[in-house]
Coordinates of C-alpha atoms in Angstrom, one line a residue:
M1 CA -8.7 -70.3 -0.3
T2 CA -6.9 -68.5 -3.1
G3 CA -5.0 -70.5 -5.4
R4 CA -1.6 -69.7 -6.4
S5 CA -2.3 -69.6 -10.1
G6 CA -6.0 -68.0 -10.5
T7 CA -7.5 -64.4 -9.7
G8 CA -8.2 -65.8 -6.2
R9 CA -11.0 -66.0 -3.9
A10 CA -11.2 -63.8 -0.7
R11 CA -10.2 -65.4 2.5
A12 CA -12.5 -65.7 5.8
R13 CA -10.2 -63.0 7.2
G14 CA -8.6 -61.1 4.3
G15 CA -7.5 -62.1 0.9
I16 CA -4.7 -62.4 -1.4
E17 CA -5.4 -61.8 -5.3
T18 CA -3.3 -62.1 -8.3
L19 CA -3.1 -59.4 -10.4
R20 CA -2.8 -59.5 -14.3
S21 CA 1.2 -58.3 -13.9
G22 CA 1.7 -61.5 -11.5
A23 CA 2.1 -59.4 -8.6
L24 CA -0.1 -60.2 -5.6
R25 CA -2.4 -57.7 -3.7
V26 CA -3.4 -58.1 -0.2
R27 CA -6.5 -56.8 1.3
V28 CA -7.9 -57.1 4.9
Y29 CA -11.3 -55.2 5.8
A30 CA -10.6 -52.7 8.8
G31 CA -14.1 -51.3 9.2
V32 CA -16.2 -48.2 8.0
D33 CA -14.5 -44.6 7.6
P34 CA -16.5 -42.2 9.9
F35 CA -16.2 -39.6 7.7
T36 CA -17.2 -41.1 4.2
G37 CA -19.2 -43.9 5.4
K38 CA -17.4 -46.3 2.9
R39 CA -15.9 -49.4 4.1
H40 CA -12.3 -49.3 5.0
Y41 CA -9.6 -51.8 3.7
L42 CA -6.1 -51.9 4.3
T43 CA -4.2 -52.9 1.2
E44 CA -0.4 -53.9 0.2
T45 CA 0.9 -55.2 -2.9
V46 CA 3.9 -57.6 -3.3
A47 CA 6.2 -57.7 -6.6
A48 CA 5.7 -61.0 -8.6
G49 CA 8.7 -63.4 -7.5
R50 CA 9.7 -66.9 -6.2
N51 CA 9.0 -66.0 -2.5
A52 CA 5.9 -63.4 -3.5
W53 CA 3.3 -65.7 -1.7
N54 CA 5.3 -66.3 1.4
E55 CA 5.3 -62.4 1.7
A56 CA 2.0 -61.8 1.2
E57 CA 0.7 -64.3 3.7
A58 CA 3.3 -62.3 6.2
I59 CA 1.6 -59.1 5.4
R60 CA -1.7 -60.3 5.7
A61 CA -0.9 -61.7 9.2
R62 CA 0.3 -58.3 10.2
L63 CA -2.6 -56.2 8.7
L64 CA -5.1 -58.5 10.6
Q65 CA -2.8 -57.8 13.9
E66 CA -3.4 -54.0 13.2
V67 CA -7.1 -54.4 12.6
A68 CA -7.1 -56.5 15.7
Q69 CA -5.2 -53.8 17.8
R70 CA -7.8 -51.1 16.4
R71 CA -10.8 -53.1 17.1
A72 CA -9.4 -54.2 20.8
P73 CA -7.2 -51.3 21.9
R74 CA -5.4 -51.4 25.1
T75 CA -7.2 -48.8 26.4
N76 CA -11.1 -47.6 26.1
A77 CA -10.2 -44.0 26.4
T78 CA -11.4 -41.7 23.7
V79 CA -9.4 -39.4 21.7
D80 CA -10.9 -36.4 23.7
E81 CA -9.7 -38.3 27.0
L82 CA -6.0 -38.7 25.5
L83 CA -6.0 -34.9 24.2
D84 CA -7.2 -33.9 27.9
K85 CA -4.5 -35.7 29.5
Y86 CA -2.1 -34.4 27.3
L87 CA -2.9 -30.8 27.4
D88 CA -3.2 -31.0 31.3
G89 CA 0.8 -31.9 31.2
F90 CA 1.7 -29.4 28.2
S91 CA 5.0 -27.5 29.2
G92 CA 4.6 -24.9 26.4
S93 CA 3.9 -21.3 26.7
P94 CA 0.0 -20.5 28.0
T95 CA -0.6 -18.6 24.5
T96 CA 0.3 -21.6 22.8
L97 CA -1.6 -24.0 25.0
D98 CA -4.7 -21.6 24.7
L99 CA -4.4 -22.0 21.0
Y100 CA -4.3 -25.8 21.1
R101 CA -7.3 -26.0 23.2
T102 CA -9.2 -23.9 21.0
H103 CA -8.2 -26.2 18.0
V104 CA -9.2 -29.1 20.3
R105 CA -12.7 -27.6 20.9
N106 CA -13.6 -26.2 17.4
H107 CA -12.3 -28.9 15.0
I108 CA -10.8 -32.1 16.8
S109 CA -13.4 -32.9 19.2
P110 CA -16.4 -32.4 17.2
S111 CA -15.1 -34.9 14.4
L112 CA -12.7 -37.2 16.4
G113 CA -13.3 -37.0 20.0
H114 CA -15.7 -39.7 20.2
L115 CA -13.5 -42.3 18.7
K116 CA -11.4 -44.9 20.9
A117 CA -7.9 -43.6 20.9
G118 CA -6.8 -46.9 19.4
R119 CA -9.3 -47.1 16.6
L120 CA -7.5 -43.8 15.2
D121 CA -5.8 -44.7 11.6
A122 CA -3.7 -42.9 9.2
E123 CA -6.2 -43.0 6.5
T124 CA -8.8 -41.6 9.2
L125 CA -6.6 -38.5 9.5
D126 CA -5.9 -38.2 6.0
S127 CA -9.6 -37.7 5.3
F128 CA -10.0 -35.9 8.3
Y129 CA -7.4 -33.4 7.1
G130 CA -9.2 -33.3 3.4
V131 CA -12.4 -32.5 4.9
L132 CA -10.8 -29.3 6.7
R133 CA -9.2 -28.3 3.5
R134 CA -12.7 -28.5 1.7
C135 CA -14.5 -26.6 4.6
R136 CA -13.7 -25.5 7.9
S137 CA -17.4 -26.7 9.2
R138 CA -16.9 -30.1 8.0
C139 CA -19.9 -30.0 5.8
A140 CA -20.8 -33.1 3.6
G141 CA -20.5 -30.9 0.6
R142 CA -24.0 -32.1 -0.7
G143 CA -27.6 -30.5 -0.4
R144 CA -28.3 -26.8 0.7
R145 CA -27.2 -25.7 4.4
T146 CA -28.0 -22.4 6.1
D147 CA -25.4 -20.7 8.2
H148 CA -27.4 -19.6 11.2
R149 CA -26.5 -16.6 13.2
V150 CA -27.0 -17.9 16.7
N151 CA -27.6 -21.4 17.8
G152 CA -30.8 -22.7 19.0
T153 CA -34.4 -21.7 17.9
H154 CA -34.8 -18.4 16.7
E155 CA -36.4 -16.5 13.5
C156 CA -34.0 -16.0 10.7
N157 CA -33.2 -12.6 9.3
E158 CA -30.4 -11.8 6.9
K159 CA -27.6 -12.7 9.1
C160 CA -28.7 -16.2 8.4
Q161 CA -27.2 -16.9 4.8
P162 CA -26.6 -19.7 2.5
H163 CA -23.5 -21.9 3.7
R164 CA -20.4 -21.1 1.7
C165 CA -17.6 -23.7 2.2
R166 CA -14.5 -22.0 3.7
P167 CA -11.1 -23.9 3.7
L168 CA -9.1 -24.3 7.1
A169 CA -6.0 -22.8 6.3
P170 CA -3.1 -25.3 6.0
T171 CA -1.2 -23.8 8.8
T172 CA -4.2 -24.4 11.2
I173 CA -4.3 -27.9 9.9
R174 CA -0.8 -28.4 10.4
H175 CA -1.1 -27.3 14.1
I176 CA -4.2 -29.9 14.5
H177 CA -1.7 -32.5 13.1
F178 CA 0.8 -31.5 15.7
I179 CA -1.5 -31.7 18.6
L180 CA -2.5 -35.0 17.6
S181 CA 1.0 -36.2 16.9
G182 CA 2.2 -34.9 20.2
A183 CA -0.7 -36.7 22.1
Y184 CA -0.2 -40.1 20.4
K185 CA 3.6 -40.0 21.2
R186 CA 2.9 -39.9 24.6
A187 CA -0.4 -42.5 24.2
V188 CA 2.7 -45.0 22.8
R189 CA 4.8 -44.1 26.1
W190 CA 2.2 -44.9 28.1
G191 CA 1.1 -48.1 26.7
W192 CA -2.4 -47.0 25.6
V193 CA -1.8 -47.6 21.8
A194 CA 0.7 -49.9 19.9
E195 CA 1.6 -47.3 17.2
N196 CA 1.3 -43.7 16.6
P197 CA -1.1 -43.2 13.5
T198 CA 0.2 -39.5 13.0
A199 CA 3.2 -40.9 11.7
K200 CA 1.9 -42.2 8.5
A201 CA -0.8 -39.3 7.9
E202 CA 0.0 -36.4 5.8
P203 CA -0.9 -33.1 6.9
P204 CA -0.6 -30.1 4.1
P205 CA 2.8 -29.4 3.3
A206 CA 4.6 -26.2 5.4
P207 CA 4.0 -23.2 3.6
K208 CA 7.2 -21.8 1.7
P209 CA 8.8 -19.1 4.0
N210 CA 8.1 -15.6 2.4
P211 CA 9.5 -12.9 4.7
Q212 CA 8.3 -9.6 3.3
P213 CA 10.1 -6.8 5.2
P214 CA 9.6 -3.2 4.2
S215 CA 12.0 -1.8 1.7
A216 CA 14.6 0.7 3.0
A217 CA 12.2 3.4 1.6
D218 CA 9.5 2.4 3.5
A219 CA 11.4 2.1 6.6
A220 CA 12.5 5.6 6.2
R221 CA 8.9 6.9 5.9
I222 CA 8.2 4.8 8.9
V223 CA 10.6 6.4 11.0
T224 CA 10.1 9.7 10.0
T225 CA 6.2 9.4 10.9
S226 CA 6.6 7.9 14.2
W227 CA 9.2 10.4 15.2
R228 CA 6.4 12.9 15.5
D229 CA 6.1 11.5 18.9
P230 CA 9.2 10.9 20.2
D231 CA 8.4 8.3 22.7
W232 CA 6.6 6.4 20.0
G233 CA 9.5 6.7 17.5
T234 CA 12.1 5.3 20.1
L235 CA 9.9 2.0 20.3
V236 CA 9.8 1.8 16.5
W237 CA 13.4 2.5 16.2
V238 CA 14.3 0.0 18.7
A239 CA 12.0 -2.8 17.3
M240 CA 13.5 -1.9 13.8
T241 CA 17.2 -2.0 15.3
T242 CA 16.9 -5.1 17.6
G243 CA 14.5 -7.5 15.9
V244 CA 12.6 -8.0 19.2
R245 CA 9.3 -9.6 19.5
R246 CA 6.4 -7.2 20.6
G247 CA 5.8 -8.7 23.9
E248 CA 9.9 -8.5 24.9
L249 CA 9.6 -5.0 23.7
C250 CA 6.7 -3.9 26.1
A251 CA 8.5 -5.7 28.9
I252 CA 11.9 -3.9 28.6
R253 CA 12.3 -1.8 31.9
R254 CA 15.0 1.0 32.4
S255 CA 17.1 -1.5 34.3
S256 CA 17.4 -3.7 31.1
V257 CA 19.3 -1.0 29.3
D258 CA 23.1 -0.7 29.7
L259 CA 24.3 2.1 27.9
A260 CA 28.0 2.1 29.4
E261 CA 30.6 2.7 27.1
G262 CA 31.8 -0.8 25.7
R263 CA 29.0 -2.6 27.2
E264 CA 25.9 -1.1 25.4
T265 CA 23.6 -4.0 25.1
L266 CA 19.8 -4.5 26.0
W267 CA 19.2 -7.1 28.2
L268 CA 15.9 -9.5 27.3
R269 CA 14.7 -11.2 30.5
R270 CA 10.7 -11.0 30.4
A271 CA 7.9 -10.5 28.0
I272 CA 4.4 -9.4 28.0
R273 CA 1.8 -12.4 27.1
R274 CA -1.7 -13.0 27.3
K275 CA -2.7 -15.4 30.2
P276 CA -6.0 -17.1 29.7
G277 CA -8.5 -15.8 32.4
A278 CA -5.8 -13.2 33.6
G279 CA -5.5 -10.9 30.5
W280 CA -1.8 -9.5 29.9
V281 CA 0.8 -10.4 32.4
E282 CA 4.2 -10.2 32.5
G283 CA 6.0 -13.6 31.9
D284 CA 9.1 -15.6 30.5
L285 CA 10.4 -15.5 27.0
K286 CA 9.2 -17.7 24.4
T287 CA 12.1 -19.6 24.2
H288 CA 12.4 -19.7 28.2
Q289 CA 15.9 -18.3 27.7
Q290 CA 17.2 -14.7 28.6
R291 CA 19.6 -13.0 26.1
R292 CA 21.5 -9.7 25.5
I293 CA 21.5 -7.8 22.3
A294 CA 24.4 -5.3 21.5
L295 CA 23.3 -1.7 20.5
D296 CA 24.8 0.6 17.7
A297 CA 25.9 3.9 18.5
E298 CA 22.8 5.5 17.2
T299 CA 20.5 3.2 18.8
V300 CA 22.4 4.3 22.1
T301 CA 21.8 8.0 21.3
V302 CA 18.1 7.3 21.0
L303 CA 17.7 5.5 24.0
R304 CA 19.8 8.0 26.0
Q305 CA 17.6 10.8 24.7
H306 CA 14.6 8.8 25.8
L307 CA 15.8 8.1 29.1
E308 CA 16.5 12.0 29.9
R309 CA 12.9 12.7 28.5
C310 CA 11.2 10.2 30.8
A311 CA 13.4 11.4 33.6
S312 CA 12.5 15.2 32.8
R313 CA 8.8 14.4 32.5
A314 CA 8.9 12.8 36.1
A315 CA 10.9 15.3 37.7
A316 CA 8.5 18.1 36.4
L317 CA 5.5 16.3 38.0
R318 CA 7.6 15.5 41.0
I319 CA 7.2 11.9 41.1
E320 CA 9.9 9.0 41.3
W321 CA 10.9 7.2 38.3
P322 CA 12.3 3.9 39.8
K323 CA 14.8 2.0 38.2
D324 CA 12.6 -0.8 37.3
A325 CA 10.2 1.4 35.6
F326 CA 9.1 0.1 32.0
L327 CA 10.9 1.9 29.4
F328 CA 8.0 2.6 27.1
S329 CA 5.1 3.1 29.6
T330 CA 2.5 5.3 29.0
Q331 CA 2.4 6.5 32.6
P332 CA 5.2 9.3 33.8
D333 CA 6.3 6.6 36.7
G334 CA 6.7 4.0 34.6
T335 CA 4.5 1.5 36.5
T336 CA 2.7 -0.2 33.6
F337 CA 3.7 -1.8 30.6
P338 CA 2.1 -1.1 27.0
T339 CA -0.1 -3.7 25.9
P340 CA 1.4 -5.7 22.9
D341 CA -2.1 -5.4 21.3
S342 CA -2.1 -1.8 21.7
V343 CA 1.3 -1.4 20.3
T344 CA 0.4 -3.3 17.0
Q345 CA -2.9 -1.3 16.5
R346 CA -1.1 2.3 16.6
Y347 CA 1.5 0.6 14.3
D348 CA -1.1 -0.5 12.0
R349 CA -2.8 2.6 11.8
M350 CA 0.3 4.5 11.3
V351 CA 1.5 2.3 8.1
T352 CA -2.2 2.5 6.7
R353 CA -2.1 6.1 6.5
L354 CA 1.2 5.8 4.4
G355 CA -0.4 3.3 2.2
I356 CA 2.3 0.8 3.4
D357 CA 1.2 -3.3 3.4
T358 CA 3.1 -4.2 6.5
T359 CA 3.0 -5.4 10.2
L360 CA 4.7 -4.7 13.2
H361 CA 6.4 -8.3 13.3
K362 CA 7.8 -7.5 9.7
L363 CA 10.4 -5.3 11.6
R364 CA 12.1 -8.7 12.8
H365 CA 12.1 -9.8 9.0
Y366 CA 13.8 -6.1 8.4
S367 CA 16.2 -6.3 11.1
A368 CA 17.3 -10.3 10.1
T369 CA 17.4 -9.2 6.3
E370 CA 19.3 -6.4 6.7
L371 CA 21.8 -8.4 8.9
I372 CA 22.0 -11.2 6.7
A373 CA 22.6 -8.8 3.4
A374 CA 25.7 -7.1 5.4
G375 CA 27.3 -10.5 6.0
V376 CA 26.5 -11.2 9.5
D377 CA 26.7 -15.3 10.1
P378 CA 23.3 -16.9 10.7
R379 CA 24.3 -18.2 13.9
T380 CA 24.7 -14.3 15.4
V381 CA 21.2 -13.3 13.5
A382 CA 19.3 -16.2 15.3
G383 CA 20.9 -15.3 18.6
R384 CA 19.7 -11.4 18.4
L385 CA 16.1 -12.7 17.3
G386 CA 15.9 -15.3 19.9
H387 CA 15.5 -18.3 17.5
G388 CA 15.7 -21.4 19.6
G389 CA 17.0 -23.9 16.8
G390 CA 19.7 -23.7 13.9
G391 CA 22.5 -24.5 16.2
T392 CA 22.6 -21.2 17.8
T393 CA 23.9 -20.4 21.2
T394 CA 21.8 -18.0 23.2
L395 CA 23.1 -15.6 25.5
R396 CA 22.0 -17.1 28.9
T397 CA 22.8 -14.8 31.6
Y398 CA 23.4 -11.0 32.5
T399 CA 27.3 -11.3 32.9
A400 CA 27.7 -13.6 29.4
W401 CA 30.1 -11.8 26.8
V402 CA 28.7 -10.2 24.0
S403 CA 30.5 -11.7 21.0
E404 CA 32.6 -9.8 18.6
S405 CA 30.3 -10.8 15.6
D406 CA 27.4 -9.8 17.7
Q407 CA 29.1 -6.3 18.1
R408 CA 29.8 -5.9 14.2
A409 CA 26.0 -6.9 13.6
A410 CA 25.2 -3.9 15.9
R411 CA 27.4 -1.5 14.1
G412 CA 26.2 -2.8 10.2
L413 CA 22.6 -2.6 11.5
G414 CA 22.8 0.7 12.7
A415 CA 24.9 2.1 9.6
G416 CA 21.9 0.9 7.2
M417 CA 19.2 2.3 9.3
P418 CA 17.6 5.5 7.8
E419 CA 18.5 9.0 9.1
R420 CA 16.8 9.8 12.2
P421 CA 14.4 12.8 11.8
L422 CA 14.2 15.9 13.9
E423 CA 11.4 16.3 16.4
L424 CA 8.7 18.3 15.4
D425 CA 7.4 21.5 17.2
E426 CA 3.9 21.4 18.6
V427 CA 2.1 23.5 15.7
S428 CA 3.8 21.3 13.1
Q429 CA 2.7 18.1 15.0
I430 CA -0.7 19.3 15.4
R431 CA -1.1 20.2 11.4
E432 CA 0.4 17.0 10.7
E433 CA -1.4 14.7 13.1
P434 CA -4.6 16.5 14.6
R435 CA -6.3 14.6 17.3
H436 CA -9.2 16.6 18.3
P437 CA -12.1 17.9 15.8
Y438 CA -11.1 21.6 16.0
Q439 CA -7.5 21.0 15.4
V440 CA -8.6 19.0 12.3
V441 CA -10.6 21.9 10.8
A442 CA -7.8 24.2 11.7
A443 CA -5.3 21.9 9.8
E444 CA -7.5 21.5 6.6
V445 CA -7.9 25.2 6.6
A446 CA -4.2 25.5 6.9
R447 CA -3.5 23.3 3.8
Q448 CA -6.1 25.4 1.7
I449 CA -4.1 28.3 2.8
D450 CA -0.8 26.5 1.8
S451 CA -2.2 25.5 -1.7
G452 CA -3.5 29.0 -2.5
S453 CA -7.0 27.8 -2.5
L454 CA -7.6 30.4 -0.1
A455 CA -5.7 33.6 -1.3
P456 CA -3.9 36.0 1.1
G457 CA -5.8 39.2 2.0
A458 CA -9.1 37.4 1.5
L459 CA -11.7 37.1 4.0
A460 CA -11.5 33.8 6.2
P461 CA -14.2 31.5 6.2
S462 CA -16.7 32.3 9.1
A463 CA -17.6 30.1 12.1
A464 CA -20.8 29.5 10.7
E465 CA -19.7 28.7 7.3
L466 CA -17.0 26.1 9.0
V467 CA -19.8 24.4 10.8
V468 CA -21.5 23.7 7.3
Q469 CA -18.4 22.3 5.7
H470 CA -16.8 20.3 8.3
Q471 CA -20.1 19.1 10.0
V472 CA -18.7 20.4 13.4
S473 CA -20.3 22.5 16.2
L474 CA -20.3 26.4 16.4
A475 CA -17.8 26.2 19.4
T476 CA -15.5 23.6 17.6
A477 CA -15.5 25.9 14.5
K478 CA -14.8 28.9 16.5
R479 CA -11.8 27.1 18.4
S480 CA -10.1 26.2 15.1
L481 CA -10.3 30.1 14.2
V482 CA -8.6 31.0 17.4
L483 CA -6.2 28.1 17.0
L484 CA -5.1 29.5 13.1
T485 CA -5.0 33.0 14.6
E486 CA -2.3 31.7 16.9
W487 CA -0.5 30.0 14.1
G488 CA -0.1 33.6 12.4
L489 CA -2.4 32.3 9.4
L490 CA -5.4 34.6 10.1
T491 CA -5.4 38.4 11.4
R492 CA -8.4 40.4 12.5
L493 CA -9.7 42.8 10.3
S494 CA -12.5 43.9 12.5
R495 CA -14.6 42.6 15.4
N496 CA -16.4 40.2 12.9
A497 CA -14.0 39.5 10.1
L498 CA -10.4 37.8 10.0
V499 CA -8.4 38.0 7.0
I500 CA -5.9 35.4 5.5
V501 CA -2.2 36.0 5.9
A502 CA 0.2 34.4 3.5
P503 CA 2.0 31.4 4.8
V504 CA 5.7 31.8 5.7
T505 CA 8.0 29.0 5.8
L506 CA 9.1 27.9 9.4
L507 CA 12.8 27.1 9.4
S508 CA 15.3 26.2 12.2
D509 CA 15.4 28.5 15.3
S510 CA 19.2 28.2 15.5
E511 CA 19.7 31.5 13.3
R512 CA 17.1 33.8 14.7
P513 CA 18.2 37.3 15.3
R514 CA 19.3 38.0 18.7
T515 CA 19.9 42.1 18.2
A516 CA 17.7 44.5 16.5
V517 CA 18.6 48.2 16.6
A518 CA 15.8 50.4 15.5
S519 CA 16.7 53.0 13.1
I520 CA 13.4 53.5 10.9
V521 CA 12.5 56.8 8.7
V522 CA 8.8 56.7 7.8
A523 CA 8.2 58.5 4.6
D524 CA 4.4 58.4 4.4
K525 CA 1.8 59.4 6.7
D526 CA -1.3 58.3 4.7
D527 CA -3.8 55.4 5.2
S528 CA -3.7 54.4 8.9
E529 CA -5.5 51.3 9.5
V530 CA -5.7 49.6 6.5
L531 CA -4.8 46.0 5.2
L532 CA -1.4 46.3 3.6
R533 CA 0.6 43.9 1.7
F534 CA 4.3 43.0 2.9
V535 CA 7.1 41.8 1.1
L536 CA 10.0 40.4 3.1
R537 CA 13.5 40.6 0.9
R538 CA 16.8 39.8 2.0
R539 CA 19.8 40.7 -0.2
G540 CA 17.6 41.5 -3.1
A541 CA 15.6 38.4 -3.2
D542 CA 11.8 37.9 -2.2
I543 CA 11.5 35.6 0.8
A544 CA 7.8 36.2 1.8
R545 CA 4.8 37.7 1.1
F546 CA 1.8 38.2 3.4
S547 CA -1.1 40.8 4.3
S548 CA -2.0 42.3 7.3
V549 CA -3.4 45.3 9.1
A550 CA -0.6 48.0 10.6
D551 CA -0.3 51.7 11.3
P552 CA 2.1 53.3 8.7
N553 CA 2.4 56.1 11.3
N554 CA 3.5 53.8 14.1
P555 CA 7.3 52.9 13.5
A556 CA 7.2 50.7 16.5
E557 CA 4.6 48.6 15.1
L558 CA 6.1 48.0 11.9
R559 CA 9.4 47.1 13.4
Q560 CA 8.0 44.5 15.3
M561 CA 6.0 43.4 12.3
L562 CA 9.5 43.2 10.6
V563 CA 11.2 41.3 13.7
D564 CA 8.3 38.8 13.5
A565 CA 8.6 38.2 9.7
V566 CA 12.4 37.5 10.0
E567 CA 12.0 35.1 12.9
R568 CA 9.0 33.2 11.0
S569 CA 11.4 33.0 7.7
G570 CA 14.3 31.6 10.2
G571 CA 16.7 34.6 8.8
G572 CA 20.0 35.3 10.3
N573 CA 21.2 39.1 11.0
L574 CA 18.0 41.3 11.0
A575 CA 20.3 44.1 9.0
E576 CA 20.2 41.8 6.2
Y577 CA 16.5 42.0 5.6
E578 CA 14.2 44.8 4.0
L579 CA 10.4 44.9 4.4
D580 CA 8.4 46.5 1.8
V581 CA 5.2 48.1 2.6
V582 CA 2.6 48.3 -0.3
R583 CA -0.8 49.6 -0.6
P584 CA -3.7 47.6 -2.1
G585 CA -3.8 48.1 -5.7
D586 CA -0.3 49.7 -6.0
R587 CA 2.8 48.2 -7.5
D588 CA 5.4 50.2 -5.8
P589 CA 6.0 50.0 -2.3
L590 CA 4.7 52.8 0.1
L591 CA 7.7 52.6 1.8
T592 CA 10.8 50.2 2.8
F593 CA 12.1 49.2 6.2
V594 CA 15.4 48.6 7.0
V595 CA 17.3 48.5 10.3
S596 CA 20.4 50.0 11.3
R597 CA 20.7 52.3 8.1
R598 CA 18.6 54.9 6.5
S599 CA 15.2 53.6 4.9
K600 CA 14.3 54.1 1.1
S601 CA 11.2 55.7 0.5

C-alpha cells in the first residue's frame, strides 16, 4: 500500500503516488490501445492539500469503476452493430445517410467496428483521429508498403506504386466524429453504455469559414458569357440573385413562379437529390421547410422573357407546355428536370474558359455577401438562403406574407446586379462558342481575318490547306468555307478560288435603312468582272473597307452592294452614305455611288 509520505507503491488495482511537488497522481491500468499496442492507463492528478489523499482515493474508485464498465459493458454489441442500428433509424436526408454509410464502410468499420461498444473510450478515439490525420489508409507509418491497383492476386505494373501517406481532410474526420457521437447518444439512451466517449474526445477543429464569392467584375463576365444561350443565362441569373441551392434550382416548376404585380416571388417546394440505387429524384428541401423568395424587378423581367420563350417554343412545335413543367428543363414540353451534376459541369466549363476560379455553389456566397453589404439583416438573409439555424423564421406556406425586409433585400440585390447583356445573333453565337468541328474551323479563320493575319483581297485558304492546318476531314473543311461565305467574309473569284473580304462591324438592326431610291450614274465602262476595292463613307468619314467582285457596268448590282454594306455597318438613312469603287493599284476611285443625288465620277 502506498504511504502518505513516500513516493508510493502500486496498489493491487490502481495506484496513488506522491510527486515531488507534493501533489498526488492516481494511475489505473485500462488495457491495451488497439492502434499503438501500448498499455493504456487512466490518470488524474490531485493538488497537494489537507484532503488530497481522500480525494485521490475517490478518484481511484471512480476510475476503477470506469474500467470495470468498459471490460464488462451492459451489452456485447460491437461498434459495427451499434452503427447499423443507428443508421437504420437515421432521419436525415438520403444523401447525408449515403455519405455516413460511406464513412462507416471506408474508415470506421476497418478500425473500430470489431470493438465492443462499451470498450471504446476517448483516448482510443483521439488515437484513431490522429492516425487518420496522418494517413487515410491507417498505415503503421513504418516499413515499405505498396498501394496495389486491385485487390487479390495479380501481377503488379506501373499502377502499383509505393505507398505515400495522404491525410484525411479535417472536415471528413469531423463527420466521422459526428456519426459516432450520434450513435453513442442513442446507445446511452438505450442503456447500452453508461457514458458517451465522444463527449471527451477531440476531433480536429472546424475550419474557419472562408467564403470566396466571385467579384462584381467576375460576376459581370459570368452573366455576359452565360447569356449567349438565353435559357442558360436565365438559370445563372436566378441562381445569382436568389442564392438557391442547385437542387432547388433544378426543381423549380412553372407553377412555382408568381410574377403578379406586388407578389413577385419564387416558391421553393422541392429539390432534386440523388437517391442511392435510384439516381436523381425529386424530393423535399434540405431543411424540409418550404420557403418563398421575393424577386427584384430585373429578375422578374428575366423570368417573364424566359416564360415567353418556352411558350413560343412549345407553340412552334405544337405541343403543350403544362403549368407544372420544370422551368429550366432541356425538353420543350418541360417534362424532365435538369440534373444538378450537369448544371455544375456546364458552369465549371464556362468559368474555366473565362479563367475564373469559382464554383456554382459560390453564387450563394455572392448573394449573401451582396445582401449583407447592402445592410440587410442576417435573419432575412438566412431566410432567403434557407438556413435552418441562426434564429431565422422560414417562410412555411404559399400564403405566408413576404416580409418588408425581404422585399428590400430583393430590390437591393437587383440594383447591384451587373447589366444583363443583349442576346447574340446566331452568327455571333457560333463565332464566340463554336460547337461543331466545321464551326471551330470557320471561327478560327474569321479570327485571322479580323486580326489582319489574312488580308482582304488575298486568296482564302483552300479546303486542302484547312485539312492540314486543323486536322479535319475534307468535308468539314469545305463546309467551313461555305459557312464563311454565308458570313460574308469570303467571296468567290472563280470556280475554285475564294477571296477574303474585309470584315465589317455588325451593329444594331434598329437603324437599318428601310427605303432606297436608286439614282446612280456610272461614269466608267471599263474593267468588268474584276476584283475591286470598296470604301464605304458616311458624311466624309470612312466606315468600312472591303474587296469583292462586281461589274461596274451593272448599276443594279453595285446599288445592291451599297445597300448590303450599309446594312452590315448598321447605318441609318441610305442617302447619307457614299461608296467609292477603286481598281487594284489605283489610289483615286474609279467612281463614287450615291443615292437620291447625282454621283461623282
